[in-house]
Every structure is written in structure tokens, then in C-alpha cells.
Backbone as ProteinMPNN parsed JSONL, in Angstrom:
{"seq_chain_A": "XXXXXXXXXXXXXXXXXXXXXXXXXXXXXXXXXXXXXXXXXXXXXXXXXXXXXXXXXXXXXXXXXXXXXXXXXXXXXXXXXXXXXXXXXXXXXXXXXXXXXXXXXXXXXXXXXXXXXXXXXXXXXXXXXXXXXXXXXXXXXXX", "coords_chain_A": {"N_chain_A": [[-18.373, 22.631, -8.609], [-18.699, 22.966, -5.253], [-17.335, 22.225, -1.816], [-18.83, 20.849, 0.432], [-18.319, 20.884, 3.221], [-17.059, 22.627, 5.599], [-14.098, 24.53, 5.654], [-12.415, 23.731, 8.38], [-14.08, 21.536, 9.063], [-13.301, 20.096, 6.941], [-9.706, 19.839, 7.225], [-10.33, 18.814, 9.436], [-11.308, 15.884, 8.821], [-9.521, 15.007, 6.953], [-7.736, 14.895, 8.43], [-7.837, 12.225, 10.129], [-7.384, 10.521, 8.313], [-4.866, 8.045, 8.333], [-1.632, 6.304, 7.68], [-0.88, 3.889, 8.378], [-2.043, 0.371, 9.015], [-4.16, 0.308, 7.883], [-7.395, -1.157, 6.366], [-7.454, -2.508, 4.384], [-4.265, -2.737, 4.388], [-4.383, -4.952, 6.651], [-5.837, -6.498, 6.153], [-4.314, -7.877, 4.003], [-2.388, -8.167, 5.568], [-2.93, -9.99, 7.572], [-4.14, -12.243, 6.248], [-1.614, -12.845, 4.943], [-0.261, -13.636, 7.122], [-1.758, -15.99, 7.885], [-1.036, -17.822, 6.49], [1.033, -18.879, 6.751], [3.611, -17.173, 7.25], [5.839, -14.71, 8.266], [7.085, -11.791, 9.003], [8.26, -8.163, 8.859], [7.17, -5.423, 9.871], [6.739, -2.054, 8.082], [9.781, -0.761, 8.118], [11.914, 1.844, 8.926], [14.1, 2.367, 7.738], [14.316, 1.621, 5.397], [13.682, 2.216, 1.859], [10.864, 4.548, 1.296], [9.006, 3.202, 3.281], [8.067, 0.032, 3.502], [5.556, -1.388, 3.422], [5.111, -4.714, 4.563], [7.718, -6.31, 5.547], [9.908, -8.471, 4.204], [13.261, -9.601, 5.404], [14.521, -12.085, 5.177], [13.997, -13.353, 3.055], [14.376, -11.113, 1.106], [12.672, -9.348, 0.01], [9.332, -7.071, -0.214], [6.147, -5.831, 0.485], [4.51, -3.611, -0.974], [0.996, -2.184, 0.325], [-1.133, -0.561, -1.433], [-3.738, 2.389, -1.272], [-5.827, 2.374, -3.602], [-7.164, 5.735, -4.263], [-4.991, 7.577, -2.936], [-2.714, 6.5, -3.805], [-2.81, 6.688, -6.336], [-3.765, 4.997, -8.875], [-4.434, 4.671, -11.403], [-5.646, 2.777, -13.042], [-7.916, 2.197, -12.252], [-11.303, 2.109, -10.793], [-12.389, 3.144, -8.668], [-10.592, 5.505, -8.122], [-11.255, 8.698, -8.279], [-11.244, 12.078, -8.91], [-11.852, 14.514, -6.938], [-13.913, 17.108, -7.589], [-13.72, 19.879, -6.305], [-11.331, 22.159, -5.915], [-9.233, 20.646, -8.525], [-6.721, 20.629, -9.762], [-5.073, 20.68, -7.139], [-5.203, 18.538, -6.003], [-5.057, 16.925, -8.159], [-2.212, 17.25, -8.974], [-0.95, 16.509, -6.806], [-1.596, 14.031, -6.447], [-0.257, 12.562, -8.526], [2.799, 13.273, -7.699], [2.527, 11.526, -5.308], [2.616, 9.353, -6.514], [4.692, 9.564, -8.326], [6.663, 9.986, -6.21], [6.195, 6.608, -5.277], [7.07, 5.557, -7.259], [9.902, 6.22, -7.321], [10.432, 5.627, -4.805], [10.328, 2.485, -5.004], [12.216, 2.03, -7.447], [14.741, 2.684, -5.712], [14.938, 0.467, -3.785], [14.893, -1.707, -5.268], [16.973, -1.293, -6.194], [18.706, -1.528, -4.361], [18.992, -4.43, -4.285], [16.347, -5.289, -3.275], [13.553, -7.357, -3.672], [10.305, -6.088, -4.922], [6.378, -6.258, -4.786], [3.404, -4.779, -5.34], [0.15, -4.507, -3.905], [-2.437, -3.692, -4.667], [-5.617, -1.767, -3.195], [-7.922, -1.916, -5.111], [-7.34, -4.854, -6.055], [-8.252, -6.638, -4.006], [-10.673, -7.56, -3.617], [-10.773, -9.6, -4.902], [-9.598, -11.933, -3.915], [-8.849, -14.461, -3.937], [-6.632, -14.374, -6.451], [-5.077, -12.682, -5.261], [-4.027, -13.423, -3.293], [-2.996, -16.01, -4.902], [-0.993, -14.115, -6.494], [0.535, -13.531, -4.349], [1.558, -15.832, -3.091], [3.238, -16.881, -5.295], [4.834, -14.625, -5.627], [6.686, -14.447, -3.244], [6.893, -17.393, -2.657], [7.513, -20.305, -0.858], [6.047, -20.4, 2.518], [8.176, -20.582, 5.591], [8.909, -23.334, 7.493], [6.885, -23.595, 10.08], [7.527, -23.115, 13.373], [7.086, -25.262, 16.556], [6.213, -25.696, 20.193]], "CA_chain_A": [[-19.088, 22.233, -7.413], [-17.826, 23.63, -4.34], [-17.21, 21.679, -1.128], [-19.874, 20.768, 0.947], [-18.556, 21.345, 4.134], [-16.099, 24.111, 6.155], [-12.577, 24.32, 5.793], [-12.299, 23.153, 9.926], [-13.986, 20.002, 9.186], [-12.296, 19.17, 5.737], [-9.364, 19.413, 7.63], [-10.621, 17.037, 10.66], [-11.886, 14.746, 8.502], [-8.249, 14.792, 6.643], [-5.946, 14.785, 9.398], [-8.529, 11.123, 10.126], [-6.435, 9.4, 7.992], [-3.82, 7.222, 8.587], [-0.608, 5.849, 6.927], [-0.315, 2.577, 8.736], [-2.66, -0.556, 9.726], [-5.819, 0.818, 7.695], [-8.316, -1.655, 6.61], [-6.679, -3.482, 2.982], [-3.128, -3.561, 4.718], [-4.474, -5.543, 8.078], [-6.183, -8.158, 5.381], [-2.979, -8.358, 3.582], [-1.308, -9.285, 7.021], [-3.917, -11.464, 8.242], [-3.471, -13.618, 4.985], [0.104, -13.772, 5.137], [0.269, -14.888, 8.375], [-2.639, -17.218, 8.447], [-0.171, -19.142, 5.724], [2.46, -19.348, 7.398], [4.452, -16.022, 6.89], [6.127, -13.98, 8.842], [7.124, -10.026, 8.357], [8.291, -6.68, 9.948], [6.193, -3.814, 9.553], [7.212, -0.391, 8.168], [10.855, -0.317, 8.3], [11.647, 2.752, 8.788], [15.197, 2.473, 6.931], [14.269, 1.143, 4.095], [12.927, 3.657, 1.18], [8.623, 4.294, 1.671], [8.714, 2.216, 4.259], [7.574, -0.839, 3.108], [4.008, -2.258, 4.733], [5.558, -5.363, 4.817], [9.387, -6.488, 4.898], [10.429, -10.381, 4.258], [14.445, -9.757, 5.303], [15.748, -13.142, 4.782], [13.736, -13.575, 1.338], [14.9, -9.569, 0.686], [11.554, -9.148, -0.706], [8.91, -5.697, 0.111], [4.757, -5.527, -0.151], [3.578, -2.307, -0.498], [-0.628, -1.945, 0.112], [-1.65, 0.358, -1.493], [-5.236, 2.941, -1.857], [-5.99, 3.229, -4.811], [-7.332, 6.717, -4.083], [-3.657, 8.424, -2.615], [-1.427, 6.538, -4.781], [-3.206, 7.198, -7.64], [-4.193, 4.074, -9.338], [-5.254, 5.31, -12.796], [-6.315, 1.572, -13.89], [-8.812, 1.516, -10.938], [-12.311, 2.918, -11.145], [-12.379, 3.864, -7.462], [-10.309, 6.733, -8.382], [-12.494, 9.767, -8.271], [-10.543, 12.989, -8.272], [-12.409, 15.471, -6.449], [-14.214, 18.124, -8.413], [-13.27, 21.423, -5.798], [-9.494, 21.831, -6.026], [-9.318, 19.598, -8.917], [-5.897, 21.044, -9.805], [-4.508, 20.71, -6.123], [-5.357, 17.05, -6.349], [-4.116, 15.967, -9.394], [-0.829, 17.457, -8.571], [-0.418, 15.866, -5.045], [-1.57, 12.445, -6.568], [0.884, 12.535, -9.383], [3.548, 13.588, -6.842], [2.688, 9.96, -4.772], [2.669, 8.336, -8.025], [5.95, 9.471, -8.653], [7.155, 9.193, -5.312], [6.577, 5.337, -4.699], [7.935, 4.801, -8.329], [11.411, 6.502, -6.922], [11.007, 4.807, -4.125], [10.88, 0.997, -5.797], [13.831, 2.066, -7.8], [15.513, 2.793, -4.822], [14.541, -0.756, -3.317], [15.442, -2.772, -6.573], [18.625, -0.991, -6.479], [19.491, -1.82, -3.427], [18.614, -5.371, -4.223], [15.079, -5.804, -3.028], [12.063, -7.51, -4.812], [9.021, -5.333, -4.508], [5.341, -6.078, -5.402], [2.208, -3.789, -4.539], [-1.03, -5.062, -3.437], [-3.744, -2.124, -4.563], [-6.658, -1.977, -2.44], [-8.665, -2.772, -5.455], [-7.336, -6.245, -5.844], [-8.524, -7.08, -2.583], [-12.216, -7.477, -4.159], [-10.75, -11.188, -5.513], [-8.966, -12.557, -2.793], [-8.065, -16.008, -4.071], [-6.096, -14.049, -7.205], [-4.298, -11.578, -4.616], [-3.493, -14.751, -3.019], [-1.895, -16.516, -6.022], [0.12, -13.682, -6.702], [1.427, -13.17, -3.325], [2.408, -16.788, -2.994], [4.014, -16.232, -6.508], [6.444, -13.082, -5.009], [6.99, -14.948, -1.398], [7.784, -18.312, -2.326], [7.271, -21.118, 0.144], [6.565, -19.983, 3.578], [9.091, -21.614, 6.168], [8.008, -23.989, 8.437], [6.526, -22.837, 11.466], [7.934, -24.059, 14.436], [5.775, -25.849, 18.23], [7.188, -26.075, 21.227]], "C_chain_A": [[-18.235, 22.563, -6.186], [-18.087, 22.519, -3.114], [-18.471, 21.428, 0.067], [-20.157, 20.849, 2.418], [-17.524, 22.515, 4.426], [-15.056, 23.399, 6.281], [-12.159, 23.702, 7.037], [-12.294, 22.153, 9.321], [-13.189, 19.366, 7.875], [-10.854, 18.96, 6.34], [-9.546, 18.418, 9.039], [-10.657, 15.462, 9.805], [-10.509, 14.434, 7.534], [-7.447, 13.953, 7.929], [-6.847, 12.857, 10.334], [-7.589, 10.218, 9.527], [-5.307, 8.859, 7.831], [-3.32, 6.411, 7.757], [-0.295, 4.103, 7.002], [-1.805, 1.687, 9.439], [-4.275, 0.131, 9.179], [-6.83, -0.686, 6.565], [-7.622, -3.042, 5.165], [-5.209, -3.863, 3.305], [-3.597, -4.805, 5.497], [-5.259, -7.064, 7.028], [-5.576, -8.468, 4.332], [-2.245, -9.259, 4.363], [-1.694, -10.218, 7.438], [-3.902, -12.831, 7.384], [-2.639, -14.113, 4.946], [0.419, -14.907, 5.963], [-0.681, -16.174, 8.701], [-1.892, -18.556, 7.065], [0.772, -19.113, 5.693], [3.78, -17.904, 7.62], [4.857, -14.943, 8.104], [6.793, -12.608, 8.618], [7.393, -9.0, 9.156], [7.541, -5.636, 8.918], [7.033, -2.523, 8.955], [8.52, 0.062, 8.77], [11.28, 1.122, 7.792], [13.178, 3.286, 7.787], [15.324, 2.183, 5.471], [13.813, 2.286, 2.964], [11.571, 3.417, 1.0], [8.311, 3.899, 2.456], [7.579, 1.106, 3.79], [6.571, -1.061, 4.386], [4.516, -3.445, 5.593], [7.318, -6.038, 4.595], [9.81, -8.046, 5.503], [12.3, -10.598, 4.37], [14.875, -10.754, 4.947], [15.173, -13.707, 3.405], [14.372, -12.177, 0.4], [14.018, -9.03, -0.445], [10.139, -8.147, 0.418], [7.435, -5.839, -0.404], [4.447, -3.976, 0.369], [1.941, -2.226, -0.849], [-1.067, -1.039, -0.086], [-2.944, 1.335, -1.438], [-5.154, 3.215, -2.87], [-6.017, 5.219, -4.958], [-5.825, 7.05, -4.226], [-2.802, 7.735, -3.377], [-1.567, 6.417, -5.946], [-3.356, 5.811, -8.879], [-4.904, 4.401, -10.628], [-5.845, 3.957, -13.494], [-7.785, 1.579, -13.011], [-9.908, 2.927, -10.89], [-12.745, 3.52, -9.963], [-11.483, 5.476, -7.274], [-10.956, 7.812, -9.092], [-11.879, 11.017, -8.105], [-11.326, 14.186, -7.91], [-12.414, 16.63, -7.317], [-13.591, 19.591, -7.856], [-11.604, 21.1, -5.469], [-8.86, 20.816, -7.044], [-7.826, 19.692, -9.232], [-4.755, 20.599, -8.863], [-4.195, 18.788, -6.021], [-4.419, 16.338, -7.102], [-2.358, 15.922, -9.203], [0.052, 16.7, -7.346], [-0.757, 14.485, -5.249], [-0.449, 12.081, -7.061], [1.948, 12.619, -8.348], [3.596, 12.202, -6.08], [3.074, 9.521, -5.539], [4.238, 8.05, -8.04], [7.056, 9.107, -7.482], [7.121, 7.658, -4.849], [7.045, 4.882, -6.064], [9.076, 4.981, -7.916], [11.507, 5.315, -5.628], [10.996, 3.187, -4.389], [12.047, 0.775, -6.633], [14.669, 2.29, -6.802], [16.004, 1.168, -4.322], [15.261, -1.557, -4.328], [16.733, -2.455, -6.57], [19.596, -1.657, -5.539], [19.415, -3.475, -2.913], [17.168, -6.198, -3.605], [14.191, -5.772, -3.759], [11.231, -6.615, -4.324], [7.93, -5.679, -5.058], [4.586, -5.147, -4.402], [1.021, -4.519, -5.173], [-2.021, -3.597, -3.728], [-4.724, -2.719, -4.046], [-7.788, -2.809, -3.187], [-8.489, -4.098, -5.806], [-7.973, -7.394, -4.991], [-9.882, -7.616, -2.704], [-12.094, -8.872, -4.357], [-9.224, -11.362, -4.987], [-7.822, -13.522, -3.257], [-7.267, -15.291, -5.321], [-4.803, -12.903, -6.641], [-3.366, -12.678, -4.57], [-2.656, -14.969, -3.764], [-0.599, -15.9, -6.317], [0.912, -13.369, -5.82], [2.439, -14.632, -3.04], [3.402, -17.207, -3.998], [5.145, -16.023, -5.981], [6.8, -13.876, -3.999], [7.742, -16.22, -1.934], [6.992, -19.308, -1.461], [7.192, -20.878, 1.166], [7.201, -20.826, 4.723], [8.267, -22.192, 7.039], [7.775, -23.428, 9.61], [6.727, -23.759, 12.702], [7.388, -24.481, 15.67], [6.908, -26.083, 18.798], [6.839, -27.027, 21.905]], "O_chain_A": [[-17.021, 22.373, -6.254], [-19.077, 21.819, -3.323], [-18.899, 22.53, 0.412], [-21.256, 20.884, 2.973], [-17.199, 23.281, 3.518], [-14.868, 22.265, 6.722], [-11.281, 22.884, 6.764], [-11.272, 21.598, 8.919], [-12.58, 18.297, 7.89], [-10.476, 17.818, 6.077], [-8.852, 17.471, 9.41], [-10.195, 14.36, 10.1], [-10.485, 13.219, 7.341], [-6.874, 12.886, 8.147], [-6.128, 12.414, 11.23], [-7.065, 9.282, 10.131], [-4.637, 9.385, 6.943], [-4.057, 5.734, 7.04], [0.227, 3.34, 6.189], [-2.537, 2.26, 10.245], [-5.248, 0.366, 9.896], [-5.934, -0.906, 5.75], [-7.474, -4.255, 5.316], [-4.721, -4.891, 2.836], [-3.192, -5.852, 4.992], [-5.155, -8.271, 7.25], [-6.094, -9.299, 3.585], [-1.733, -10.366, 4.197], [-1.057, -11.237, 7.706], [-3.725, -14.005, 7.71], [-2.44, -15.328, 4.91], [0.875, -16.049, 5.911], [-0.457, -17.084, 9.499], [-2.205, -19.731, 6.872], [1.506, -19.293, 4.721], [4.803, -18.094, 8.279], [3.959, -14.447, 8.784], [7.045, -12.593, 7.413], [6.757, -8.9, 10.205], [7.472, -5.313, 7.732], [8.02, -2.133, 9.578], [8.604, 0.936, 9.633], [11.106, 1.546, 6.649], [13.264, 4.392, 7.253], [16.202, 2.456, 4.652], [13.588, 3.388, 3.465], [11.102, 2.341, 0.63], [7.118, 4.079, 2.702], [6.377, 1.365, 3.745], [6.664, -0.978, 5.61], [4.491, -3.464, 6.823], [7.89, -6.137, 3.51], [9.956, -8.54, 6.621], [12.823, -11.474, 3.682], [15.85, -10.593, 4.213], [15.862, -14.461, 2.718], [14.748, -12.26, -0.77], [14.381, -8.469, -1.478], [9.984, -8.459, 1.599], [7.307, -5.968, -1.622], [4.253, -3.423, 1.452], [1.554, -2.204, -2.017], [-1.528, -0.385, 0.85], [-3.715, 0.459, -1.831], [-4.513, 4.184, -3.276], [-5.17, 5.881, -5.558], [-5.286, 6.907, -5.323], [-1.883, 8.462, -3.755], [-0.651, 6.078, -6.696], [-2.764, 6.082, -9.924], [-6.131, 4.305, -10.647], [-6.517, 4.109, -14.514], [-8.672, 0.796, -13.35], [-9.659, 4.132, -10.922], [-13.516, 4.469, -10.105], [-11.75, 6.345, -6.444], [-11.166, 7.825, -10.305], [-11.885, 11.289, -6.905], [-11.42, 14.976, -8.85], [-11.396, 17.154, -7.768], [-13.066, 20.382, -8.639], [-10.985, 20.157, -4.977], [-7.976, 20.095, -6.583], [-7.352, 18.592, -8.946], [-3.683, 20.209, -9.324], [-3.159, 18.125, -5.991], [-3.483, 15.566, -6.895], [-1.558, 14.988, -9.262], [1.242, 16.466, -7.138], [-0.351, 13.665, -4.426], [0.372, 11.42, -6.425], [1.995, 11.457, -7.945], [4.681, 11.627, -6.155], [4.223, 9.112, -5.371], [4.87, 7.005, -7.883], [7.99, 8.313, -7.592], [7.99, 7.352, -4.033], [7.462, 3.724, -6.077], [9.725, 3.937, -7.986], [12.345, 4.422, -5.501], [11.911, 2.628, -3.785], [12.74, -0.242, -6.655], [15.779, 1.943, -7.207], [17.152, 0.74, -4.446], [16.341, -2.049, -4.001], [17.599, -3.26, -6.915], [20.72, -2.13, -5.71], [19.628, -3.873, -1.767], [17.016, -7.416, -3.522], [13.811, -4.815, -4.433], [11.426, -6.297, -3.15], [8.109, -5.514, -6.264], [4.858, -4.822, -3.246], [0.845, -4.957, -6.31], [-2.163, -2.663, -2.939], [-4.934, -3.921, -4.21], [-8.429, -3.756, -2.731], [-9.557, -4.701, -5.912], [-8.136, -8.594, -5.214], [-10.255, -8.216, -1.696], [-13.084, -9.552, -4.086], [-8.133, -11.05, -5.463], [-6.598, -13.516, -3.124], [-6.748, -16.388, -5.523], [-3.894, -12.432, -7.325], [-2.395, -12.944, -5.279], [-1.563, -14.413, -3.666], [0.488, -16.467, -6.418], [2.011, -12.923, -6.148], [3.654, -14.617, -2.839], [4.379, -17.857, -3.624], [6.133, -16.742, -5.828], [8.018, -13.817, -4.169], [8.963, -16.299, -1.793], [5.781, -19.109, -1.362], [8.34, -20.958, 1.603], [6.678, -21.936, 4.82], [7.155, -21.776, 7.362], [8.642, -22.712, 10.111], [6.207, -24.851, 12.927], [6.985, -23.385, 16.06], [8.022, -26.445, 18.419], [7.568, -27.443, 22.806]]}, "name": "protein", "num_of_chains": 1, "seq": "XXXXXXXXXXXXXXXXXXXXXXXXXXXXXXXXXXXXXXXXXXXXXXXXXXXXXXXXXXXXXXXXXXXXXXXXXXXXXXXXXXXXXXXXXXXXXXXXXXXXXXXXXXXXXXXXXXXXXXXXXXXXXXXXXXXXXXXXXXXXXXX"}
């Protein structure tokens, strides 16, 4: 099956998507922080750059798409019939890249979990396991 539109717009409609603040991180963050949590964004020193980074717990969420980081448990992964080749190769390639980069992380003493997009479907079970990895969040302080 060949592509359905022109090389132009397949790239427009590529170069569309974005690495940071897309629709399953921002209701990752919004959760955190609506229970109490606080977090830096996308350190850029760290290895992958974590979504989220908990320094004084020394704990890392990465949110993932299923789609681009290749989620082979997850039925939202659909690998495009034209270029099927090109695909597979450049998923695998994420794949393997955020496995290096969590060994990197663990090495260097940081916890890591990942949040896949499809989790996000059952909320109150994301939940559980995030308050799991996190811990207690500290008290929040009024002035």
C-alpha cells in the first residue's frame, strides 16, 4: 500500500511532532503535581532526558508513546505498511536507545520507571504505581 499523500506533506506532518509537553506527558504532570509533587523537566544532563526528574528522591519518569518507543505489548502499535522496513529499524533503534539510556541512569544511581501512553487509559492504576516509585510527596508549604 503506498502512501496516501506527497513526500512535502509527509514531511510537514512529521516535522509536527514534538519531543516535549505532548498530550500523556502534561497528564502525567498534572497528576503529580495535583498530589503534592514537585519535578524538573527534561534535564538536559542527565541521559534521554528524563520527562520528569525527582533530584532529592534521585528518582526519573520517562512518558512514553507507545508508537516511537516501540511498545510491542501495546496494541496501538501499528507499524506502517509503506516503508515497513525503514520503520521497524528506527523503532528498534528507540527501543534500544532508551534501554541504554536507563542503564546509564541506574548506573549512575538513579531509579527509573516509564509511564507508556497506553497506561494512561486506567488512571487510578498509573496512579498506584507512581505513588509506589515516588514515595510520599513532601509537604507542601503556605505562606
Amino acid at each position: 500500500m503506498a502512501d496516501n499523500v506527497s513526500p512535502e506533506v509527509r514531511s510537514h506532518i512529521m516535522a509536527q511532532v514534538k519531543s516535549k509537553g505532548m498530550k500523556p506527558e502534561m497528564q502525567v504532570r498534572r497528576l503529580l503535581h495535583s498530589l503534592g509533587y514537585r519535578y524538573r523537566l527534561h534535564r538536559a544532563d542527565l541521559p534521554g532526558k528524563p520527562d520528569l526528574v525527582f533530584p532529592s528522591r534521585h528518582k526519573v519518569v520517562f512518558v512514553n508513546g507507545c508508537f516511537w518507543h516501540y511498545h510491542t505489548d501495546c496494541d496501538r502499535v501499528r507499524i506502517p505498511v509503506a516503508n515497513r522496513n525503514y520503520w521497524l529499524t528506527k523503532l528498534k533503534q528507540n527501543q534500544a536507545r532508551d534501554a541504554y539510556n536507563i542503564v546509564l541512569l541506574e548506573e549512575n544511581g538513579w531509579e527509573v520507571i516509564t509511564v507508556w501512553e497506553c497506561e494512561l487509559r486506567d488512571i487510578s492504576t498509573t496512579t498506584e504505581r507512581l505513588l509506589a516509585f515516588l514515595g510520599k510527596p513532601a509537604p507542601t508549604r503556605t505562606l
